[in-house]
mmCIF file of C-alpha atoms in Angstrom:
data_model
loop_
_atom_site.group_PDB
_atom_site.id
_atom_site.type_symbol
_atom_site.label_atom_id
_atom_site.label_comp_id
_atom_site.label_asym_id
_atom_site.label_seq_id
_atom_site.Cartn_x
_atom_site.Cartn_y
_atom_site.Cartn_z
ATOM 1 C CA UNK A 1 7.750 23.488 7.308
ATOM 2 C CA UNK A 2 9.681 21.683 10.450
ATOM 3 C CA UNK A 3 7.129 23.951 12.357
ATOM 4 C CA UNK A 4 4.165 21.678 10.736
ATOM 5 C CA UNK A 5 5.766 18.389 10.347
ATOM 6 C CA UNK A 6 6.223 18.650 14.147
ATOM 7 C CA UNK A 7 2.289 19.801 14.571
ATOM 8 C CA UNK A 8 1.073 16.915 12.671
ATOM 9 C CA UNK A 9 3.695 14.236 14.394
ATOM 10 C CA UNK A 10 2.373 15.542 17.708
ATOM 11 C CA UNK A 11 -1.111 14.688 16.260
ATOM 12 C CA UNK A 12 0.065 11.046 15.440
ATOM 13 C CA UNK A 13 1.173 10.489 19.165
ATOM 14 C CA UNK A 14 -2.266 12.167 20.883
ATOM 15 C CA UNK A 15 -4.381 9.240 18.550
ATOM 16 C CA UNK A 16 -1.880 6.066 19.011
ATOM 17 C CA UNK A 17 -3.222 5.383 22.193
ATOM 18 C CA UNK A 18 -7.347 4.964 21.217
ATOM 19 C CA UNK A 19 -6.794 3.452 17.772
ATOM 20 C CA UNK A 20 -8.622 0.548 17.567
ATOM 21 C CA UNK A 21 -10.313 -1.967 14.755
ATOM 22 C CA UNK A 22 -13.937 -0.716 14.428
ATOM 23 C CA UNK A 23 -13.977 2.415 16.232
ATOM 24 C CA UNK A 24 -15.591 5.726 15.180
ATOM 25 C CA UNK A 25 -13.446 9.291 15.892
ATOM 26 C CA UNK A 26 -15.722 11.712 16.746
ATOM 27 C CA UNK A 27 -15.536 14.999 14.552
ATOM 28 C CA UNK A 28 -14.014 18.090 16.011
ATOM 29 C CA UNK A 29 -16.259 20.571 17.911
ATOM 30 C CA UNK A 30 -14.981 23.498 16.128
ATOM 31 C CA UNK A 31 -15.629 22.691 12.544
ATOM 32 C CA UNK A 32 -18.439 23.662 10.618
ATOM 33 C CA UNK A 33 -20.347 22.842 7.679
ATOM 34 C CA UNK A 34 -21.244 19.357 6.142
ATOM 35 C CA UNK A 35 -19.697 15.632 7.430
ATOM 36 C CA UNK A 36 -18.119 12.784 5.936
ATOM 37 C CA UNK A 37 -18.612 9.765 6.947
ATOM 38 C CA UNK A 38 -15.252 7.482 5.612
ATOM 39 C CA UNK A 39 -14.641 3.705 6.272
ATOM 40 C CA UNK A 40 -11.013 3.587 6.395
ATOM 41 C CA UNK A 41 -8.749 0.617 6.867
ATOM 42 C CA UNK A 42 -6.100 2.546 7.438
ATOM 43 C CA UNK A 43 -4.942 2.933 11.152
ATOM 44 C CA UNK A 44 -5.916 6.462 12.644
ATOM 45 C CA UNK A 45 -2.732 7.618 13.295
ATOM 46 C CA UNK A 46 -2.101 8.084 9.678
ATOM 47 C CA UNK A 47 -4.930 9.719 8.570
ATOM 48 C CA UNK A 48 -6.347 11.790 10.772
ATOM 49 C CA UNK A 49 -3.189 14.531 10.702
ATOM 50 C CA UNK A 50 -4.658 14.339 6.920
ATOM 51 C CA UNK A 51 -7.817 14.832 7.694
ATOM 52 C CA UNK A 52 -7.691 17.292 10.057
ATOM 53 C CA UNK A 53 -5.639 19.340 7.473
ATOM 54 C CA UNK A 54 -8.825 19.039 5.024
ATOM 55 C CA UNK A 55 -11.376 20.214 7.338
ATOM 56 C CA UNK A 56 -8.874 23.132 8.401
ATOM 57 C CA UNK A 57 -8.925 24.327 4.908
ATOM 58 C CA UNK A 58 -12.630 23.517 3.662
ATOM 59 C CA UNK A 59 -14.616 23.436 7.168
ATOM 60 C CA UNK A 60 -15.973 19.971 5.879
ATOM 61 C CA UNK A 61 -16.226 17.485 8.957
ATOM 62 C CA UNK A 62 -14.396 13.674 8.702
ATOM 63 C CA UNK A 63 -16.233 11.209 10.674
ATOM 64 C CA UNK A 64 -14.182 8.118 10.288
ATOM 65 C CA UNK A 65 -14.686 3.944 11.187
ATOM 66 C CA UNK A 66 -11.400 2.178 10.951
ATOM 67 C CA UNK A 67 -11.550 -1.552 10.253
ATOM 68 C CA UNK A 68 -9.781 -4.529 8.563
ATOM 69 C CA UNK A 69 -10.791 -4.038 5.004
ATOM 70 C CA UNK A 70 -13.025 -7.770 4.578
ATOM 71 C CA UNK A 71 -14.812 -6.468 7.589
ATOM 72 C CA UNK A 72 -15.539 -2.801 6.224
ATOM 73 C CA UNK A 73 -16.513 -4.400 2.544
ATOM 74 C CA UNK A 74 -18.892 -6.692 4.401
ATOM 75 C CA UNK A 75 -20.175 -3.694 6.071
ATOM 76 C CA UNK A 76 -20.692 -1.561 3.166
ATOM 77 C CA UNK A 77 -22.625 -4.744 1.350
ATOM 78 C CA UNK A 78 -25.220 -5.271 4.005
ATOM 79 C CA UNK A 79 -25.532 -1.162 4.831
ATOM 80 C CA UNK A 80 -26.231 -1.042 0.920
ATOM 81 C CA UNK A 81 -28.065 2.357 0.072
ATOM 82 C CA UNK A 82 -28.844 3.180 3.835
ATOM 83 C CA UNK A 83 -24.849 3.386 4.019
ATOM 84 C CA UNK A 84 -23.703 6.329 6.255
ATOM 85 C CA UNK A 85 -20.391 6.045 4.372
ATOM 86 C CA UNK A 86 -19.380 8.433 1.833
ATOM 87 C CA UNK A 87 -15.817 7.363 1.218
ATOM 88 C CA UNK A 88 -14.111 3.831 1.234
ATOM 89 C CA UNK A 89 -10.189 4.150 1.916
ATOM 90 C CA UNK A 90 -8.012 1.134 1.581
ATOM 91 C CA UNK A 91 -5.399 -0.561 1.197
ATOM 92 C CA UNK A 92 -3.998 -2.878 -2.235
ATOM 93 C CA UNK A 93 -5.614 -2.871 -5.245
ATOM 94 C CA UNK A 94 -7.309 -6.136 -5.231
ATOM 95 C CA UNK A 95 -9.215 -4.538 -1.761
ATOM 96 C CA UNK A 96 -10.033 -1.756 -3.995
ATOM 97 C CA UNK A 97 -11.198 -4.164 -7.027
ATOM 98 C CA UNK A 98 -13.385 -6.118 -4.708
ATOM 99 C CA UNK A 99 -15.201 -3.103 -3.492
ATOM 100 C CA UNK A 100 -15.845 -1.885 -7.139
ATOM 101 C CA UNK A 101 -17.074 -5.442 -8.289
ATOM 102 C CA UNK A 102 -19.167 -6.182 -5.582
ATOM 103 C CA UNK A 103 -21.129 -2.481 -6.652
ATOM 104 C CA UNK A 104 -20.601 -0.409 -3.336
ATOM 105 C CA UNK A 105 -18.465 2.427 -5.091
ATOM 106 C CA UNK A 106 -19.688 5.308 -7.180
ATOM 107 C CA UNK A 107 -18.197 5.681 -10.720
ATOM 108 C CA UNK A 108 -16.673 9.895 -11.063
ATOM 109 C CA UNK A 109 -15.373 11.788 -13.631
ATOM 110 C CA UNK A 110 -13.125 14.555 -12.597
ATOM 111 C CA UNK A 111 -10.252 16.553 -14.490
ATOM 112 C CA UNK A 112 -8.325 17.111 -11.248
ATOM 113 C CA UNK A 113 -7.710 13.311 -10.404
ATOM 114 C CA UNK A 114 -7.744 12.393 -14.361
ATOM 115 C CA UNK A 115 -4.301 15.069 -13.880
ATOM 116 C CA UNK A 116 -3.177 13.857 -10.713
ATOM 117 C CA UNK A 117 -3.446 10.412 -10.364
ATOM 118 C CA UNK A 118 -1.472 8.408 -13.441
ATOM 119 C CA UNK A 119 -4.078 6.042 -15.547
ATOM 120 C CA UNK A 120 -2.369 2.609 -14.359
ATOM 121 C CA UNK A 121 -2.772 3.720 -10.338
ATOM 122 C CA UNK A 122 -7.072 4.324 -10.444
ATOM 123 C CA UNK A 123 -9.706 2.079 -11.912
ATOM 124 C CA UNK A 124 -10.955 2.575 -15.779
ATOM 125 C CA UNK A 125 -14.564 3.019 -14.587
ATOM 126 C CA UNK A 126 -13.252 5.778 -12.143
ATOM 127 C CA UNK A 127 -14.529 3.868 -9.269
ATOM 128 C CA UNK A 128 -11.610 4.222 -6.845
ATOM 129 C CA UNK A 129 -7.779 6.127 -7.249
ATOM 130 C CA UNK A 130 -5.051 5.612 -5.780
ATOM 131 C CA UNK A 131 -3.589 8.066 -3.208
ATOM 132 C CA UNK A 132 -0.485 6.709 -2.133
ATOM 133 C CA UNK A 133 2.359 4.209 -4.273
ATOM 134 C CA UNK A 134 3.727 1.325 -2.122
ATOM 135 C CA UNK A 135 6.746 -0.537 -3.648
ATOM 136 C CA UNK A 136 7.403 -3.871 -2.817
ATOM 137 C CA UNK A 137 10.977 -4.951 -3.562
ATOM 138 C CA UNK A 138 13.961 -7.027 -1.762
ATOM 139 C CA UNK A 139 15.752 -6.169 0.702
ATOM 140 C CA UNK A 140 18.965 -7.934 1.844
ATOM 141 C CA UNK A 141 21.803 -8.075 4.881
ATOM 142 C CA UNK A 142 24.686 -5.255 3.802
ATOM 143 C CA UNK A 143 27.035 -7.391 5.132
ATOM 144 C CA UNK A 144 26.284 -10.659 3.770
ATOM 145 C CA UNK A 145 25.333 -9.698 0.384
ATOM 146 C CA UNK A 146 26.593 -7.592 -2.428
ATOM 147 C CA UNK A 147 23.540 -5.704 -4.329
ATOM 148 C CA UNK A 148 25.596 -7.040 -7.339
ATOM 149 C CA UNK A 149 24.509 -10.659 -6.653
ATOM 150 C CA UNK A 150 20.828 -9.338 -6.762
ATOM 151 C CA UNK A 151 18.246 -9.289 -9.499
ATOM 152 C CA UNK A 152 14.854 -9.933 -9.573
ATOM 153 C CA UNK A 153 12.111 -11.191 -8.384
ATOM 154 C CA UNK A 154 12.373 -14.369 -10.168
ATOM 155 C CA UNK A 155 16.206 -14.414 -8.940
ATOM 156 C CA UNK A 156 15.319 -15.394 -5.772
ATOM 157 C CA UNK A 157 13.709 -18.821 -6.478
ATOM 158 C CA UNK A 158 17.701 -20.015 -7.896
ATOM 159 C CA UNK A 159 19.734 -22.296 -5.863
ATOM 160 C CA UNK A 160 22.101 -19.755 -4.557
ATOM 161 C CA UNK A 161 19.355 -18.355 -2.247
ATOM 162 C CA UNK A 162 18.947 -21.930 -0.369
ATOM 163 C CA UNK A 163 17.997 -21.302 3.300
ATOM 164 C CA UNK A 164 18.547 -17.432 2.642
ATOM 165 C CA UNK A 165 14.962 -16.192 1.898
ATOM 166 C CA UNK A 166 12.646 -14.838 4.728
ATOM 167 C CA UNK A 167 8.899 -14.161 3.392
ATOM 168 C CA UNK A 168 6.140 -12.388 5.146
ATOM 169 C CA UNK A 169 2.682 -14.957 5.110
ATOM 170 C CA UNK A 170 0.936 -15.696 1.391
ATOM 171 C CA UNK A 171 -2.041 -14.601 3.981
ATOM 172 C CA UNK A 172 -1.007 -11.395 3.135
ATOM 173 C CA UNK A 173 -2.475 -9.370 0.623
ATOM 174 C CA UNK A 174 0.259 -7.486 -0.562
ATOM 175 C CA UNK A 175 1.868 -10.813 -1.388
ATOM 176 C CA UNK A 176 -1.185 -11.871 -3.467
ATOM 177 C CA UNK A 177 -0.853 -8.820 -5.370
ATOM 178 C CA UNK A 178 2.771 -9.749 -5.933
ATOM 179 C CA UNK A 179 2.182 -13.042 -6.951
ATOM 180 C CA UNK A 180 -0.728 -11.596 -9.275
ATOM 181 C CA UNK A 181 1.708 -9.301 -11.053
ATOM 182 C CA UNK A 182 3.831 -12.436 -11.652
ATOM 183 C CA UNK A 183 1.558 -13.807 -13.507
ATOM 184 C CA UNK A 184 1.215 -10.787 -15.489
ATOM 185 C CA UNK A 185 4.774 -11.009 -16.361
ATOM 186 C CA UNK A 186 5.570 -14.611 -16.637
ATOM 187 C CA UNK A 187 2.318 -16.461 -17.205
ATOM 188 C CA UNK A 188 0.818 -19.035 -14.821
ATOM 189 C CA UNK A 189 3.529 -21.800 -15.193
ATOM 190 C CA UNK A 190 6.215 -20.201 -14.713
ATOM 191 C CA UNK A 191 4.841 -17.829 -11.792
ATOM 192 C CA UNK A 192 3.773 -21.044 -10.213
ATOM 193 C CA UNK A 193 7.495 -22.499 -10.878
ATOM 194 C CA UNK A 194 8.795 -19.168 -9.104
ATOM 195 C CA UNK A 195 6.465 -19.285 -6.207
ATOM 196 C CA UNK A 196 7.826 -23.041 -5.650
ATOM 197 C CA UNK A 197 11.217 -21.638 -5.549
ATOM 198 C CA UNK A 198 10.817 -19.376 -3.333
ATOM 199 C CA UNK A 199 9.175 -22.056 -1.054
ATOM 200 C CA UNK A 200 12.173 -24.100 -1.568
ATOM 201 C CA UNK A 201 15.147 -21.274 -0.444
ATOM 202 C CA UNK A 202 12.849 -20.488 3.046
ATOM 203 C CA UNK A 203 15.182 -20.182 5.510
ATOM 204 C CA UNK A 204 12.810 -20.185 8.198
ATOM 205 C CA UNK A 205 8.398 -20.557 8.071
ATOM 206 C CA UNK A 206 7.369 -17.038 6.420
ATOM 207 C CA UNK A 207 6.469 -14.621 9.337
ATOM 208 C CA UNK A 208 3.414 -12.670 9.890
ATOM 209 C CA UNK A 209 4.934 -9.070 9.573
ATOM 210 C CA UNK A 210 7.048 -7.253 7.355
ATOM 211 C CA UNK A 211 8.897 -5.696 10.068
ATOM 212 C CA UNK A 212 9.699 -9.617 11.174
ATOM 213 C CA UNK A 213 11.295 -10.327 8.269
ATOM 214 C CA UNK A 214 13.618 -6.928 8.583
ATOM 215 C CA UNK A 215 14.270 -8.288 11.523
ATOM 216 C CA UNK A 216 15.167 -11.897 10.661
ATOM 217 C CA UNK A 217 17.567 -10.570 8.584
ATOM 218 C CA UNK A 218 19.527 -8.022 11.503
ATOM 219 C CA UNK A 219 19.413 -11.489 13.164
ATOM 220 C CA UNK A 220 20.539 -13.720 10.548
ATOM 221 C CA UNK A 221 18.296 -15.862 10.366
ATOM 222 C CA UNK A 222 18.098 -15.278 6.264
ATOM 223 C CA UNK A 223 19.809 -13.126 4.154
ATOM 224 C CA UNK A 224 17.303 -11.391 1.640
ATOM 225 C CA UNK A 225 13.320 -11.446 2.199
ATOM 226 C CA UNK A 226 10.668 -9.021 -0.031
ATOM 227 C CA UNK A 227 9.096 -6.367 2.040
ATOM 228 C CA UNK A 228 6.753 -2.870 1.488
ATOM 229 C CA UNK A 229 9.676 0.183 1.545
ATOM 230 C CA UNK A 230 8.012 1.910 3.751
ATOM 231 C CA UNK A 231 8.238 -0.625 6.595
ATOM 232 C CA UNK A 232 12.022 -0.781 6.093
ATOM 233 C CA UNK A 233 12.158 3.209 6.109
ATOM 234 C CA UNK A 234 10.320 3.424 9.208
ATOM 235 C CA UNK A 235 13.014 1.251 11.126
ATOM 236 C CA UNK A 236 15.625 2.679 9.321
ATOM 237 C CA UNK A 237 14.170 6.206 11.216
ATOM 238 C CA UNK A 238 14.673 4.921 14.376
ATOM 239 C CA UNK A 239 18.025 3.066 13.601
ATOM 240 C CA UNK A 240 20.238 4.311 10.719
ATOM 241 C CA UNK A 241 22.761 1.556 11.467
ATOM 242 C CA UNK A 242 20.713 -0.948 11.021
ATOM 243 C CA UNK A 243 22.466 -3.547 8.217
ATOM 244 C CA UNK A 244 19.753 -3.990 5.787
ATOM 245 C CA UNK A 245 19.999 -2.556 2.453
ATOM 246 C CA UNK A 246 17.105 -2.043 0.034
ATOM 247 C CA UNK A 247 17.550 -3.353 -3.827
ATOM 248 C CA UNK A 248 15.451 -2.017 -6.648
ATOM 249 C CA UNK A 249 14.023 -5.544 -8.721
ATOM 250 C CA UNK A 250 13.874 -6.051 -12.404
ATOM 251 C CA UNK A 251 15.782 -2.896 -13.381
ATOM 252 C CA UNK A 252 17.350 -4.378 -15.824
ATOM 253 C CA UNK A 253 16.790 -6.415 -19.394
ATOM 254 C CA UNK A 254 14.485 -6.099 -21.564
ATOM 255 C CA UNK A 255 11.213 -8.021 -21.673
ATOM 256 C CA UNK A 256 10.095 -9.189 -17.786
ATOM 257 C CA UNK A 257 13.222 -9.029 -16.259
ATOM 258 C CA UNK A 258 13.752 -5.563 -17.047
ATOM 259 C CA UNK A 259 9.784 -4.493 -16.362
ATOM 260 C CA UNK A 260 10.460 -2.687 -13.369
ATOM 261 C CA UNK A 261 9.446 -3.409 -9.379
ATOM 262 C CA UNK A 262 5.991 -4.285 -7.904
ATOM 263 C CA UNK A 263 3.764 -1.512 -7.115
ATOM 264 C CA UNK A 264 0.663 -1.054 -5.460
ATOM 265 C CA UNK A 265 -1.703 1.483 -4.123
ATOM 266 C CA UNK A 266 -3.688 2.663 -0.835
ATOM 267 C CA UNK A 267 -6.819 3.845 -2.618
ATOM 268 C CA UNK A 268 -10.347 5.511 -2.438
ATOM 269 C CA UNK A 269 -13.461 5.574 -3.919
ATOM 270 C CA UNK A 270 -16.724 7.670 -3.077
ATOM 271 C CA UNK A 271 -19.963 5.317 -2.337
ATOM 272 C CA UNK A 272 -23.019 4.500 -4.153
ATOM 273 C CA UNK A 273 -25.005 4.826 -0.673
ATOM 274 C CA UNK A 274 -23.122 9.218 0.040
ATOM 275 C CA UNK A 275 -25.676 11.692 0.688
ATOM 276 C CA UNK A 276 -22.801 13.870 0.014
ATOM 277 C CA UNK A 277 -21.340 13.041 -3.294
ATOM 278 C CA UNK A 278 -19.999 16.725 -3.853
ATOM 279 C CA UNK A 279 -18.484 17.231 -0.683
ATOM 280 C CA UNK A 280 -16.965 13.340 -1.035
ATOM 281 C CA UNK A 281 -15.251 14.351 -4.561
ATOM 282 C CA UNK A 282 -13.983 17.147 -2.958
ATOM 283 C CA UNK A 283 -12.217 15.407 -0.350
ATOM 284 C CA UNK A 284 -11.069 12.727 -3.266
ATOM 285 C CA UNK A 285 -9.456 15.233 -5.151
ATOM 286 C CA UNK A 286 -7.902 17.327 -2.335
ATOM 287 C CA UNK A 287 -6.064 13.599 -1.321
ATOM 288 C CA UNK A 288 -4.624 13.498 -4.313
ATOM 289 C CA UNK A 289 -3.430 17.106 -4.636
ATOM 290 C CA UNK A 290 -0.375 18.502 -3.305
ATOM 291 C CA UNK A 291 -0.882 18.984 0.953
ATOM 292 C CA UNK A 292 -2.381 15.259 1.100
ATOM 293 C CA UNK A 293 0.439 13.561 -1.112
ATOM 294 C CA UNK A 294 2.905 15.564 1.038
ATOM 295 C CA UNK A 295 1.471 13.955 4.214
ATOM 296 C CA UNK A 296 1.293 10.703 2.814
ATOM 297 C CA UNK A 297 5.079 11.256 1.510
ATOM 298 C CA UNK A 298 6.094 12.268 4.904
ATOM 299 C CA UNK A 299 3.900 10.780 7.215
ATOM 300 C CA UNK A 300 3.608 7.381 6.123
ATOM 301 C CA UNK A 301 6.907 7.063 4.509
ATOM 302 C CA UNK A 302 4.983 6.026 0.960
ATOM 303 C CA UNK A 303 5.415 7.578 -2.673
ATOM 304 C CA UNK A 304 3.051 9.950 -3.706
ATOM 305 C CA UNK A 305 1.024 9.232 -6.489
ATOM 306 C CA UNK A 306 1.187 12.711 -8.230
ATOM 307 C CA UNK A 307 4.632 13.130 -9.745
ATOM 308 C CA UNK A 308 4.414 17.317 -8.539
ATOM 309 C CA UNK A 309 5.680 15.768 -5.291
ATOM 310 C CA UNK A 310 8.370 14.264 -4.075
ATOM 311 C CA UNK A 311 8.953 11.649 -2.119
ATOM 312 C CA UNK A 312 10.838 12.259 1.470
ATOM 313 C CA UNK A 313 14.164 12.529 2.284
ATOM 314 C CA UNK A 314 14.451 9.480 3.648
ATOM 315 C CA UNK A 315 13.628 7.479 1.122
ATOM 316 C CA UNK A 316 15.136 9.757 -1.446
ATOM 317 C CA UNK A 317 18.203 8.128 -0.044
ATOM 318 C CA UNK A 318 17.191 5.242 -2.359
ATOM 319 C CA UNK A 319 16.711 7.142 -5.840
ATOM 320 C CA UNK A 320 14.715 6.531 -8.409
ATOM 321 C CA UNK A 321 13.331 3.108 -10.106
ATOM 322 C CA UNK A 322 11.572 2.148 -12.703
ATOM 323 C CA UNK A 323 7.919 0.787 -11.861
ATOM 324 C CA UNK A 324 6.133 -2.244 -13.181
ATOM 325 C CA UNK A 325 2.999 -0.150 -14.136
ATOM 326 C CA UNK A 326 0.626 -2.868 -14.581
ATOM 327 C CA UNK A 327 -2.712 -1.657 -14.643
ATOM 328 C CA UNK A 328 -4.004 -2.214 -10.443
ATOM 329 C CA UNK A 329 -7.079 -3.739 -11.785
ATOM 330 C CA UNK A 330 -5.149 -6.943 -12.673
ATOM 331 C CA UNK A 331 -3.864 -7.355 -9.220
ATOM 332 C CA UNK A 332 -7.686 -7.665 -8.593
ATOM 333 C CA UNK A 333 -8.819 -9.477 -11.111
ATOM 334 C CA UNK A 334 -5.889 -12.005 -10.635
ATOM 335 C CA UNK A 335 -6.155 -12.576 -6.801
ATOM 336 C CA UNK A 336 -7.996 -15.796 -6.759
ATOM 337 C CA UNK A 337 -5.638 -16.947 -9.081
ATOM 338 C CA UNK A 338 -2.731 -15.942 -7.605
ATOM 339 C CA UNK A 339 -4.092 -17.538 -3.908
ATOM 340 C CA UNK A 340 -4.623 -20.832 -5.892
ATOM 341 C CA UNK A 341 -0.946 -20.793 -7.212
ATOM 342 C CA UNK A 342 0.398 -19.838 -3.685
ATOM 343 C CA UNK A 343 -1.361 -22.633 -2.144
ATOM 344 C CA UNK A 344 -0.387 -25.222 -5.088
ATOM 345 C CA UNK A 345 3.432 -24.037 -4.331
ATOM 346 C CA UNK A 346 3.353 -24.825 -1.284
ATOM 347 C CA UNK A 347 3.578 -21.018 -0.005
ATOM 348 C CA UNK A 348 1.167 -20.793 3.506
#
């Protein structure tokens, strides 16, 4: 297992140094059989390890185009049905709703990702599933805070967090889909009250990174901010001793408080315009089966969707929590919404 851990990390550093927005990896020589064509907006170093594992075992080709995903949705809308794509891969749900309502992903039935892939983490039409859980939760300075002073999400708009609270930009997607899931919970006027909070306890102008808010905290400059796990687990890898703790949100109480922390999804979905829909599904339901999930668990420091396995060490570290399993759709169909509110509150 170290053996191909080590294979697959070795892969990561060959590809760091030609990723780029836009480009196209050519296929390996070696393979044969049919190609895939996948717009992905995730980076290359974290999927081709997987995808080199899938064309190991099934000798089907991955020719990938890594992108933002506005620019690869833009793509697949003017390409229409003379598409090379097969396979859209992305990140957040409201990416993943976007792409299903503007009609450029194929609806599928299959038993294998009906079993692997829980109902709330893939779309009801069976347009895209998700292939990788990404909690979003707060994380705080160990030695300026006690995780007993923590709470939820909601907690952090109270006057005891004045000048304490670093945020990444309301740019960001995965703070859209946040802010979506607050509405969910709470209902506009009170998300919107929230939001303002938050606004009001910045410690310093939210930042453009996750990783900068990890770091504002080492530095002091705030004591608690809300960041994706795996970003914290990644620097955490490369610094144990680093003094910033990770709190699990709305654990506890019934009704919202208690509903459990923010998740979201990196995703896929096959295309209207594949030439190779059976080959596509194949590749859809091997990423959600158990050698994908592991690399996605190990690799990229994320939960796996399918519960038959388990997260990494590292992040084991941090036990269990309860998710807020609101259906991913929502955090689509609420994005607008949720922009508006951010930009009412005052949150840039």
């Amino acid at each position: 297992m170290m053996v191909k851990i080590a294979a697959r990390l070795l892969a990561i550093l060959l590809v760091v140094g030609v990723a780029a927005c836009g480009r196209s990896a050519p296929p390996a020589d070696s393979a044969s059989g049919p190609e895939l064509v996948v717009y992905s907006s995730r980076i290359e170093q974290l999927i081709k390890p997987i995808f080199d594992d899938f064309t190991e075992e099934t000798g089907i080709r991955i020719r990938y185009v890594t992108d933002d995903a506005g620019p690869l949705l833009a793509r697949l809308r003017a390409e229409g049905e003379n598409s090379p794509a097969d396979m859209l891969i992305t990140v957040d749900a409201g990416n993943l709703w976007q792409a299903a309502e503007i009609g450029v992903l194929e609806p599928v039935q299959s038993a294998v990702l009906s079993a692997n892939v829980p109902p709330a983490l893939r779309d009801e039409q069976g347009r895209w599933f998700g292939v990788s859980i990404r909690a979003r939760t707060i994380v705080y300075a160990t030695d300026r805070v006690k995780p007993e002073e923590l709470g939820g999400y909601e907690d952090l708009a109270n006057p005891e967090w004045s000048g304490r609270l670093c945020l990444r930009t309301a740019k960001k997607v995965y703070n859209q889909s946040l802010v979506a899931s607050l509405i969910v919970a709470l209902g506009q006027a009170k998300a919107e009250q929230v939001v303002a909070g938050w606004v009001e306890n910045l410690a310093v102008a939210p930042f453009a990174s996750d990783n900068k808010v990890i770091e504002a905290i080492d530095a002091g400059q705030c004591d608690v901010g809300l960041v994706n796990t795996y970003y914290l687990a990644r620097m955490l890898a490369d610094n144990p001793k680093l003094p910033v703790g990770l709190f699990w949100a709305n654990q506890q109480g019934d009704g919202p408080a208690g509903r459990g922390v923010h998740v979201n999804i990196s995703g896929a979905g096959i295309t209207k315009a594949s030439k190779h829909k059976a080959e596509a599904l194949r590749l859809l339901e091997w990423l959600s089966a158990s050698a994908a999930q592991y690399d996605f668990a190990s690799l990229n420091l994320e939960y796996p969707v399918n519960d038959a396995t388990a997260p990494s060490a590292l992040i084991q570290q941090w036990g269990s929590f309860r998710p807020d399993y609101m259906p991913m759709s929502e955090a689509g169909r609420l994005q607008s919404d949720a922009i508006k509110l951010m930009d009412r509150a005052g949150y840039r």
